[in-house]
Amino acid sequence: MDLSYSAEHEAFRQQVIAFLKKHKTLAPVGAGLRSAKTRDWQALLIEHGYTARTIPREYGGFGAKPDLLKGRIIAEEFARAQVPGGLSGQGIAMLVPTLLELGTEEQKQQFIRPTLSGEMIWCQGYSEPGAGSDLASLKTSAVLEGENWLVNGQKIWTSTAQIADWIFCLVRTEPDAPKHKGISFLLFRMDTPGIEVRPLVDMTGLANFNETFFTDVVVPKNQIVGFRGEGWRVANTILGNERDSLGNPNATLSRLNALIRLMKSETVGGISLISMPAYRDRLMKIQGRVMALRFNDMRILSAKLNRKDASLARLIVKLQGTELRHDLEALAIDAMGEAGLCFGESDYLRDGGSWQYQYMYFLGLIIGGGTSQIQKNIISERGLGMPREPRVNANTAT
Amino acid sequence: MDFGLSEEQTLLQDSVNRFLADQVSLDKVRLFTKNGDTDKQIWTSLCTLGLGGILIPEELGGTGLSPMDATIVAECLGYRVTPSSFLSTAVMAPVALIASSKREDLLSASAEGNHQFGLAFSEAIGSRDGSGLNWDGNVLDGTTVFVQDLNADTFLVATKEKHLLLVDAKATGVEKVEVPNIDQTRVMGALSFKRSPAELISENIDVYHQVLDAGRVMLAADTLGAAQNMLNQAVAYAGQREQFDRVIASFQAVKHMCAEMVANLEPCRAMVWYAGHALNEVKDEARVTACHTKAHLSEVGQFVAKTATEVHGGMGFTDLVGLHYWFKRIGYNRQMLGSPELLREEAASLQDM
């Protein structure tokens, strides 16, 4: 066990701290994705290598050699200073790594730079009403007619579709092939005629997602990533990236600290919640679970650095991280009691209603990105080597 | 930066695991529960590996390894539900004696396998009805219950004031009564003293906590090993047992039970490593970490013990399969040296909550 950082990394940490001290007033707090302040901040972070760090310069990144610890130091110091880091929409988090791996040179040139700068916003067209956990059964079709694909069908859970410029979308191009082999990965503009976006209001009262409909949408033939029928493989190069970011224990730690502050200040009958044994015990249980997942996270990082196997430790992060976060937010609501019922502006609302919102939002994340039940299938099959459940067709089930 | 076991530690883990797989079969554990370790065979064989003196400096005949190394061994011992006085003789007593520079003779004898300690900490952690000790600076009077390793040669006794004393098992006025307990791999009992001579080891509260932290982390590691074994047995059993013309491992209901076990248990590994490391290397975090680690492992251990038994169906309930040895070991670890609620309360107080 060696928890020390090298002199080079310590010096790097000091650089990040100095940068934050000097520039933190420029950070866009509460500014929109399209605002100049957001773009300027993104440009400044790329210039210093605090976001898009390892993406080649020729595509608009900083072009540094991969260094996991430096990436970690940046995340830690930005979190400590409570300064927003670089942009992290689905285009940056998912499409850019995919294009770097599988895109043509022309696609890399065309898409990566404007995506990184925040000028080109993307949405993801994967799930459909009939293709959720069983994503590969998706039905949205694309038929090649001359020089264009003709896309028809419906997507759901397309977050940011209402503001996106482009979509990366899974479509069925080979209807006669086995389901995993008949999918292709297309890119197209969201202002193409035939696209309709309907906001999907969720339990939080906001429309975090949309339904997106395609009617004879014309997409140029060359706007495909990878070959025809390879879309499943293309999509899977990045699905892993998405899961890793859900349930991040370092975000949960800062939420735990906020919960401790809340429970110190919140009183019932004049007694602070933190001094009441039943609440205090629940808080400590949560703290123990946060600790376990944080050490698990350090183990995963270290295993990547030192090329050790931590695949089991990694497989459980989404399941454990999102469930823990939901439990943490739930404790805050219980600690507030009736005040936890407030929703919307009033004199009685605590912390801007963030506890109520996150309590619901994290229920969404337990379901999204592979439900907890799908996670348990993956953990038992890949992690423990247990067999798949036999297939049963609807019409033969008795 | 390397969060995990070093190469040497992986080797240590492998060799202890191999040794225990060979030397401490379930049959041997069963034999112990009937006859006790009368010829001290298990303890003697552990000492040939140097485990009895794992924390004792080399110049006193020990192997001079770190608390983190001892944590790794504790996990291995838990995995095989090994009956031994490792917690008392190899960890808590040496930590106390080394920290206070006392009784090198006993440390040497322990490293050789010729001397064993027992622990009487209940008065300091939470005295129950029917017990109470009075130490006047020379002699000890009263009763302390829930003593671990009752067959020891010497007892490390903690008083309500958190002073640490040594009492020879054969000293005048010492009376031992075995208290049958659920975990037959441990020998528990009550000790009564009548003007029994006791030697003061430490009045320093920091030494007391250092000893207790180490003990708590060892119990957490023991639970980690025991729970891992139960999980492994459950997955193996589910892969063989057939019902409805399928192995039961192919039913999602069973798979999800196993997934929940591993999802809860796997992060515990990193937590126990860190807690073991913190004992000597991150002293300002050691105590809170030890409290949280033992409390958290107790909860996860309890869940795994119950769930793994259920995966075995009726067989899990039988003595034939013997899963109950692990179930009970995990249950014992949960209560000893502080139950989860007491530990969480201590963790909260330590953080000024």
PDB file of N, CA and C in Angstrom, chain A residues 129-204:
ATOM      1  N   PRO A 129     -39.186   2.588 -27.244  1.00  0.00           N
ATOM      2  CA  PRO A 129     -40.252   2.102 -26.350  1.00  0.00           C
ATOM      3  C   PRO A 129     -40.204   0.578 -26.183  1.00  0.00           C
ATOM      4  N   GLY A 130     -39.854  -0.159 -27.249  1.00  0.00           N
ATOM      5  CA  GLY A 130     -39.815  -1.620 -27.150  1.00  0.00           C
ATOM      6  C   GLY A 130     -38.416  -2.171 -26.960  1.00  0.00           C
ATOM      7  N   ALA A 131     -37.425  -1.306 -26.784  1.00  0.00           N
ATOM      8  CA  ALA A 131     -36.040  -1.767 -26.639  1.00  0.00           C
ATOM      9  C   ALA A 131     -35.382  -1.010 -25.504  1.00  0.00           C
ATOM     10  N   GLY A 132     -35.545  -1.527 -24.292  1.00  0.00           N
ATOM     11  CA  GLY A 132     -34.976  -0.893 -23.104  1.00  0.00           C
ATOM     12  C   GLY A 132     -33.781  -1.699 -22.644  1.00  0.00           C
ATOM     13  N   SER A 133     -34.015  -2.600 -21.665  1.00  0.00           N
ATOM     14  CA  SER A 133     -32.937  -3.472 -21.211  1.00  0.00           C
ATOM     15  C   SER A 133     -32.432  -4.322 -22.370  1.00  0.00           C
ATOM     16  N   ASP A 134     -33.346  -4.731 -23.259  1.00  0.00           N
ATOM     17  CA  ASP A 134     -32.969  -5.515 -24.438  1.00  0.00           C
ATOM     18  C   ASP A 134     -32.760  -4.558 -25.609  1.00  0.00           C
ATOM     19  N   LEU A 135     -31.709  -3.744 -25.501  1.00  0.00           N
ATOM     20  CA  LEU A 135     -31.476  -2.662 -26.461  1.00  0.00           C
ATOM     21  C   LEU A 135     -31.309  -3.183 -27.888  1.00  0.00           C
ATOM     22  N   ALA A 136     -30.693  -4.357 -28.031  1.00  0.00           N
ATOM     23  CA  ALA A 136     -30.377  -4.860 -29.375  1.00  0.00           C
ATOM     24  C   ALA A 136     -31.626  -5.242 -30.169  1.00  0.00           C
ATOM     25  N   SER A 137     -32.788  -5.227 -29.528  1.00  0.00           N
ATOM     26  CA  SER A 137     -34.015  -5.535 -30.282  1.00  0.00           C
ATOM     27  C   SER A 137     -34.617  -4.279 -30.925  1.00  0.00           C
ATOM     28  N   LEU A 138     -33.854  -3.197 -30.987  1.00  0.00           N
ATOM     29  CA  LEU A 138     -34.377  -1.921 -31.497  1.00  0.00           C
ATOM     30  C   LEU A 138     -34.880  -2.036 -32.934  1.00  0.00           C
ATOM     31  N   LYS A 139     -35.901  -1.211 -33.274  1.00  0.00           N
ATOM     32  CA  LYS A 139     -36.602  -1.376 -34.549  1.00  0.00           C
ATOM     33  C   LYS A 139     -36.482  -0.177 -35.492  1.00  0.00           C
ATOM     34  N   THR A 140     -36.038   0.981 -34.994  1.00  0.00           N
ATOM     35  CA  THR A 140     -35.910   2.145 -35.887  1.00  0.00           C
ATOM     36  C   THR A 140     -35.092   1.727 -37.110  1.00  0.00           C
ATOM     37  N   SER A 141     -35.633   1.972 -38.297  1.00  0.00           N
ATOM     38  CA  SER A 141     -34.992   1.407 -39.491  1.00  0.00           C
ATOM     39  C   SER A 141     -34.307   2.482 -40.315  1.00  0.00           C
ATOM     40  N   ALA A 142     -33.276   2.061 -41.033  1.00  0.00           N
ATOM     41  CA  ALA A 142     -32.643   2.930 -42.024  1.00  0.00           C
ATOM     42  C   ALA A 142     -32.474   2.104 -43.291  1.00  0.00           C
ATOM     43  N   VAL A 143     -33.026   2.611 -44.371  1.00  0.00           N
ATOM     44  CA  VAL A 143     -32.954   1.893 -45.648  1.00  0.00           C
ATOM     45  C   VAL A 143     -32.135   2.748 -46.602  1.00  0.00           C
ATOM     46  N   LEU A 144     -31.181   2.115 -47.291  1.00  0.00           N
ATOM     47  CA  LEU A 144     -30.326   2.870 -48.207  1.00  0.00           C
ATOM     48  C   LEU A 144     -31.067   3.071 -49.521  1.00  0.00           C
ATOM     49  N   GLU A 145     -31.262   4.327 -49.883  1.00  0.00           N
ATOM     50  CA  GLU A 145     -31.892   4.643 -51.166  1.00  0.00           C
ATOM     51  C   GLU A 145     -30.970   5.585 -51.898  1.00  0.00           C
ATOM     52  N   GLY A 146     -30.261   5.067 -52.878  1.00  0.00           N
ATOM     53  CA  GLY A 146     -29.283   5.877 -53.609  1.00  0.00           C
ATOM     54  C   GLY A 146     -28.154   6.298 -52.694  1.00  0.00           C
ATOM     55  N   GLU A 147     -27.965   7.594 -52.562  1.00  0.00           N
ATOM     56  CA  GLU A 147     -26.846   8.131 -51.791  1.00  0.00           C
ATOM     57  C   GLU A 147     -27.238   8.446 -50.350  1.00  0.00           C
ATOM     58  N   ASN A 148     -28.476   8.087 -49.961  1.00  0.00           N
ATOM     59  CA  ASN A 148     -28.957   8.462 -48.625  1.00  0.00           C
ATOM     60  C   ASN A 148     -29.603   7.296 -47.878  1.00  0.00           C
ATOM     61  N   TRP A 149     -29.527   7.402 -46.543  1.00  0.00           N
ATOM     62  CA  TRP A 149     -30.312   6.523 -45.683  1.00  0.00           C
ATOM     63  C   TRP A 149     -31.658   7.205 -45.449  1.00  0.00           C
ATOM     64  N   LEU A 150     -32.714   6.378 -45.387  1.00  0.00           N
ATOM     65  CA  LEU A 150     -34.028   6.910 -45.039  1.00  0.00           C
ATOM     66  C   LEU A 150     -34.397   6.325 -43.691  1.00  0.00           C
ATOM     67  N   VAL A 151     -34.480   7.205 -42.662  1.00  0.00           N
ATOM     68  CA  VAL A 151     -34.662   6.725 -41.287  1.00  0.00           C
ATOM     69  C   VAL A 151     -36.113   6.899 -40.841  1.00  0.00           C
ATOM     70  N   ASN A 152     -36.681   5.816 -40.268  1.00  0.00           N
ATOM     71  CA  ASN A 152     -38.045   5.856 -39.735  1.00  0.00           C
ATOM     72  C   ASN A 152     -38.100   5.135 -38.391  1.00  0.00           C
ATOM     73  N   GLY A 153     -38.838   5.724 -37.427  1.00  0.00           N
ATOM     74  CA  GLY A 153     -38.977   5.035 -36.137  1.00  0.00           C
ATOM     75  C   GLY A 153     -39.049   6.015 -34.984  1.00  0.00           C
ATOM     76  N   GLN A 154     -38.830   5.476 -33.788  1.00  0.00           N
ATOM     77  CA  GLN A 154     -38.973   6.309 -32.583  1.00  0.00           C
ATOM     78  C   GLN A 154     -37.923   5.954 -31.539  1.00  0.00           C
ATOM     79  N   LYS A 155     -37.351   6.995 -30.937  1.00  0.00           N
ATOM     80  CA  LYS A 155     -36.419   6.823 -29.809  1.00  0.00           C
ATOM     81  C   LYS A 155     -37.047   7.411 -28.556  1.00  0.00           C
ATOM     82  N   ILE A 156     -36.544   6.958 -27.394  1.00  0.00           N
ATOM     83  CA  ILE A 156     -37.046   7.510 -26.128  1.00  0.00           C
ATOM     84  C   ILE A 156     -35.856   7.713 -25.196  1.00  0.00           C
ATOM     85  N   TRP A 157     -36.035   8.506 -24.152  1.00  0.00           N
ATOM     86  CA  TRP A 157     -34.979   8.860 -23.183  1.00  0.00           C
ATOM     87  C   TRP A 157     -33.863   9.650 -23.845  1.00  0.00           C
ATOM     88  N   THR A 158     -34.180  10.371 -24.931  1.00  0.00           N
ATOM     89  CA  THR A 158     -33.155  11.179 -25.586  1.00  0.00           C
ATOM     90  C   THR A 158     -33.000  12.499 -24.826  1.00  0.00           C
ATOM     91  N   SER A 159     -32.105  12.478 -23.825  1.00  0.00           N
ATOM     92  CA  SER A 159     -31.877  13.714 -23.073  1.00  0.00           C
ATOM     93  C   SER A 159     -31.192  14.719 -23.992  1.00  0.00           C
ATOM     94  N   THR A 160     -31.392  15.973 -23.742  1.00  0.00           N
ATOM     95  CA  THR A 160     -30.885  17.131 -24.519  1.00  0.00           C
ATOM     96  C   THR A 160     -31.322  17.158 -25.998  1.00  0.00           C
ATOM     97  N   ALA A 161     -32.264  16.276 -26.407  1.00  0.00           N
ATOM     98  CA  ALA A 161     -32.699  16.294 -27.819  1.00  0.00           C
ATOM     99  C   ALA A 161     -33.268  17.653 -28.197  1.00  0.00           C
ATOM    100  N   GLN A 162     -33.893  18.342 -27.235  1.00  0.00           N
ATOM    101  CA  GLN A 162     -34.544  19.620 -27.550  1.00  0.00           C
ATOM    102  C   GLN A 162     -33.540  20.720 -27.864  1.00  0.00           C
ATOM    103  N   ILE A 163     -32.276  20.549 -27.431  1.00  0.00           N
ATOM    104  CA  ILE A 163     -31.280  21.586 -27.746  1.00  0.00           C
ATOM    105  C   ILE A 163     -30.163  21.075 -28.653  1.00  0.00           C
ATOM    106  N   ALA A 164     -30.154  19.754 -28.930  1.00  0.00           N
ATOM    107  CA  ALA A 164     -29.006  19.187 -29.644  1.00  0.00           C
ATOM    108  C   ALA A 164     -28.962  19.625 -31.102  1.00  0.00           C
ATOM    109  N   ASP A 165     -27.721  19.750 -31.638  1.00  0.00           N
ATOM    110  CA  ASP A 165     -27.516  20.042 -33.048  1.00  0.00           C
ATOM    111  C   ASP A 165     -27.493  18.752 -33.859  1.00  0.00           C
ATOM    112  N   TRP A 166     -26.943  17.695 -33.228  1.00  0.00           N
ATOM    113  CA  TRP A 166     -26.748  16.419 -33.913  1.00  0.00           C
ATOM    114  C   TRP A 166     -27.182  15.282 -32.994  1.00  0.00           C
ATOM    115  N   ILE A 167     -27.412  14.119 -33.620  1.00  0.00           N
ATOM    116  CA  ILE A 167     -27.721  12.914 -32.850  1.00  0.00           C
ATOM    117  C   ILE A 167     -26.813  11.773 -33.325  1.00  0.00           C
ATOM    118  N   PHE A 168     -26.327  10.953 -32.394  1.00  0.00           N
ATOM    119  CA  PHE A 168     -25.721   9.669 -32.811  1.00  0.00           C
ATOM    120  C   PHE A 168     -26.738   8.598 -32.461  1.00  0.00           C
ATOM    121  N   CYS A 169     -27.041   7.766 -33.442  1.00  0.00           N
ATOM    122  CA  CYS A 169     -28.276   7.005 -33.386  1.00  0.00           C
ATOM    123  C   CYS A 169     -28.055   5.569 -33.853  1.00  0.00           C
ATOM    124  N   LEU A 170     -28.630   4.624 -33.119  1.00  0.00           N
ATOM    125  CA  LEU A 170     -28.580   3.224 -33.536  1.00  0.00           C
ATOM    126  C   LEU A 170     -29.829   2.904 -34.351  1.00  0.00           C
ATOM    127  N   VAL A 171     -29.619   2.350 -35.533  1.00  0.00           N
ATOM    128  CA  VAL A 171     -30.743   2.029 -36.425  1.00  0.00           C
ATOM    129  C   VAL A 171     -30.554   0.622 -36.990  1.00  0.00           C
ATOM    130  N   ARG A 172     -31.670  -0.008 -37.373  1.00  0.00           N
ATOM    131  CA  ARG A 172     -31.573  -1.349 -37.978  1.00  0.00           C
ATOM    132  C   ARG A 172     -31.442  -1.190 -39.495  1.00  0.00           C
ATOM    133  N   THR A 173     -30.324  -1.656 -40.022  1.00  0.00           N
ATOM    134  CA  THR A 173     -30.084  -1.545 -41.469  1.00  0.00           C
ATOM    135  C   THR A 173     -30.144  -2.904 -42.158  1.00  0.00           C
ATOM    136  N   GLU A 174     -30.024  -3.995 -41.382  1.00  0.00           N
ATOM    137  CA  GLU A 174     -30.029  -5.337 -41.983  1.00  0.00           C
ATOM    138  C   GLU A 174     -31.138  -6.134 -41.298  1.00  0.00           C
ATOM    139  N   PRO A 175     -32.388  -5.951 -41.743  1.00  0.00           N
ATOM    140  CA  PRO A 175     -33.517  -6.543 -41.020  1.00  0.00           C
ATOM    141  C   PRO A 175     -33.488  -8.074 -40.983  1.00  0.00           C
ATOM    142  N   ASP A 176     -32.758  -8.703 -41.905  1.00  0.00           N
ATOM    143  CA  ASP A 176     -32.755 -10.164 -41.936  1.00  0.00           C
ATOM    144  C   ASP A 176     -31.623 -10.774 -41.120  1.00  0.00           C
ATOM    145  N   ALA A 177     -30.698  -9.958 -40.649  1.00  0.00           N
ATOM    146  CA  ALA A 177     -29.555 -10.484 -39.886  1.00  0.00           C
ATOM    147  C   ALA A 177     -29.984 -10.743 -38.439  1.00  0.00           C
ATOM    148  N   PRO A 178     -29.229 -11.584 -37.688  1.00  0.00           N
ATOM    149  CA  PRO A 178     -29.505 -11.749 -36.250  1.00  0.00           C
ATOM    150  C   PRO A 178     -29.473 -10.383 -35.564  1.00  0.00           C
ATOM    151  N   LYS A 179     -30.220 -10.242 -34.447  1.00  0.00           N
ATOM    152  CA  LYS A 179     -30.480  -8.879 -33.953  1.00  0.00           C
ATOM    153  C   LYS A 179     -29.235  -8.052 -33.644  1.00  0.00           C
ATOM    154  N   HIS A 180     -28.173  -8.686 -33.124  1.00  0.00           N
ATOM    155  CA  HIS A 180     -26.966  -7.907 -32.806  1.00  0.00           C
ATOM    156  C   HIS A 180     -26.160  -7.537 -34.053  1.00  0.00           C
ATOM    157  N   LYS A 181     -26.446  -8.215 -35.172  1.00  0.00           N
ATOM    158  CA  LYS A 181     -25.626  -8.018 -36.379  1.00  0.00           C
ATOM    159  C   LYS A 181     -26.305  -7.116 -37.406  1.00  0.00           C
ATOM    160  N   GLY A 182     -27.509  -6.632 -37.074  1.00  0.00           N
ATOM    161  CA  GLY A 182     -28.245  -5.873 -38.079  1.00  0.00           C
ATOM    162  C   GLY A 182     -28.319  -4.383 -37.796  1.00  0.00           C
ATOM    163  N   ILE A 183     -27.466  -3.906 -36.873  1.00  0.00           N
ATOM    164  CA  ILE A 183     -27.575  -2.519 -36.402  1.00  0.00           C
ATOM    165  C   ILE A 183     -26.430  -1.679 -36.966  1.00  0.00           C
ATOM    166  N   SER A 184     -26.719  -0.415 -37.282  1.00  0.00           N
ATOM    167  CA  SER A 184     -25.657   0.507 -37.712  1.00  0.00           C
ATOM    168  C   SER A 184     -25.716   1.781 -36.876  1.00  0.00           C
ATOM    169  N   PHE A 185     -24.602   2.502 -36.876  1.00  0.00           N
ATOM    170  CA  PHE A 185     -24.417   3.678 -36.018  1.00  0.00           C
ATOM    171  C   PHE A 185     -24.370   4.912 -36.924  1.00  0.00           C
ATOM    172  N   LEU A 186     -25.449   5.692 -36.948  1.00  0.00           N
ATOM    173  CA  LEU A 186     -25.525   6.851 -37.848  1.00  0.00           C
ATOM    174  C   LEU A 186     -25.400   8.172 -37.075  1.00  0.00           C
ATOM    175  N   LEU A 187     -24.911   9.192 -37.798  1.00  0.00           N
ATOM    176  CA  LEU A 187     -24.838  10.554 -37.241  1.00  0.00           C
ATOM    177  C   LEU A 187     -25.689  11.456 -38.142  1.00  0.00           C
ATOM    178  N   PHE A 188     -26.575  12.236 -37.563  1.00  0.00           N
ATOM    179  CA  PHE A 188     -27.289  13.196 -38.419  1.00  0.00           C
ATOM    180  C   PHE A 188     -27.742  14.432 -37.654  1.00  0.00           C
ATOM    181  N   ARG A 189     -28.054  15.475 -38.441  1.00  0.00           N
ATOM    182  CA  ARG A 189     -28.434  16.762 -37.855  1.00  0.00           C
ATOM    183  C   ARG A 189     -29.852  16.689 -37.308  1.00  0.00           C
ATOM    184  N   MET A 190     -30.068  17.357 -36.189  1.00  0.00           N
ATOM    185  CA  MET A 190     -31.388  17.333 -35.563  1.00  0.00           C
ATOM    186  C   MET A 190     -32.379  18.270 -36.251  1.00  0.00           C
ATOM    187  N   ASP A 191     -31.870  19.159 -37.152  1.00  0.00           N
ATOM    188  CA  ASP A 191     -32.815  20.024 -37.871  1.00  0.00           C
ATOM    189  C   ASP A 191     -33.190  19.429 -39.227  1.00  0.00           C
ATOM    190  N   THR A 192     -32.843  18.161 -39.468  1.00  0.00           N
ATOM    191  CA  THR A 192     -33.255  17.496 -40.698  1.00  0.00           C
ATOM    192  C   THR A 192     -34.782  17.380 -40.709  1.00  0.00           C
ATOM    193  N   PRO A 193     -35.414  17.656 -41.836  1.00  0.00           N
ATOM    194  CA  PRO A 193     -36.879  17.510 -41.891  1.00  0.00           C
ATOM    195  C   PRO A 193     -37.300  16.084 -41.535  1.00  0.00           C
ATOM    196  N   GLY A 194     -38.433  15.977 -40.814  1.00  0.00           N
ATOM    197  CA  GLY A 194     -38.961  14.654 -40.443  1.00  0.00           C
ATOM    198  C   GLY A 194     -38.645  14.255 -39.018  1.00  0.00           C
ATOM    199  N   ILE A 195     -37.940  15.142 -38.263  1.00  0.00           N
ATOM    200  CA  ILE A 195     -37.638  14.830 -36.860  1.00  0.00           C
ATOM    201  C   ILE A 195     -38.561  15.630 -35.955  1.00  0.00           C
ATOM    202  N   GLU A 196     -39.215  14.938 -35.043  1.00  0.00           N
ATOM    203  CA  GLU A 196     -40.060  15.639 -34.077  1.00  0.00           C
ATOM    204  C   GLU A 196     -39.630  15.258 -32.659  1.00  0.00           C
ATOM    205  N   VAL A 197     -39.434  16.289 -31.813  1.00  0.00           N
ATOM    206  CA  VAL A 197     -39.008  16.058 -30.439  1.00  0.00           C
ATOM    207  C   VAL A 197     -40.140  16.424 -29.485  1.00  0.00           C
ATOM    208  N   ARG A 198     -40.567  15.462 -28.665  1.00  0.00           N
ATOM    209  CA  ARG A 198     -41.607  15.760 -27.665  1.00  0.00           C
ATOM    210  C   ARG A 198     -41.022  15.578 -26.281  1.00  0.00           C
ATOM    211  N   PRO A 199     -41.049  16.644 -25.452  1.00  0.00           N
ATOM    212  CA  PRO A 199     -40.494  16.538 -24.095  1.00  0.00           C
ATOM    213  C   PRO A 199     -41.251  15.486 -23.273  1.00  0.00           C
ATOM    214  N   LEU A 200     -40.517  14.764 -22.461  1.00  0.00           N
ATOM    215  CA  LEU A 200     -41.102  13.724 -21.619  1.00  0.00           C
ATOM    216  C   LEU A 200     -40.933  14.179 -20.170  1.00  0.00           C
ATOM    217  N   VAL A 201     -42.013  14.655 -19.580  1.00  0.00           N
ATOM    218  CA  VAL A 201     -41.922  15.164 -18.204  1.00  0.00           C
ATOM    219  C   VAL A 201     -41.812  13.972 -17.255  1.00  0.00           C
ATOM    220  N   ASP A 202     -40.839  14.025 -16.350  1.00  0.00           N
ATOM    221  CA  ASP A 202     -40.651  12.902 -15.432  1.00  0.00           C
ATOM    222  C   ASP A 202     -41.113  13.263 -14.031  1.00  0.00           C
ATOM    223  N   MET A 203     -40.919  12.367 -13.059  1.00  0.00           N
ATOM    224  CA  MET A 203     -41.456  12.558 -11.710  1.00  0.00           C
ATOM    225  C   MET A 203     -40.907  13.784 -11.001  1.00  0.00           C
ATOM    226  N   THR A 204     -39.766  14.311 -11.470  1.00  0.00           N
ATOM    227  CA  THR A 204     -39.215  15.506 -10.828  1.00  0.00           C
ATOM    228  C   THR A 204     -39.970  16.765 -11.258  1.00  0.00           C
TER     229      THR A 204
END
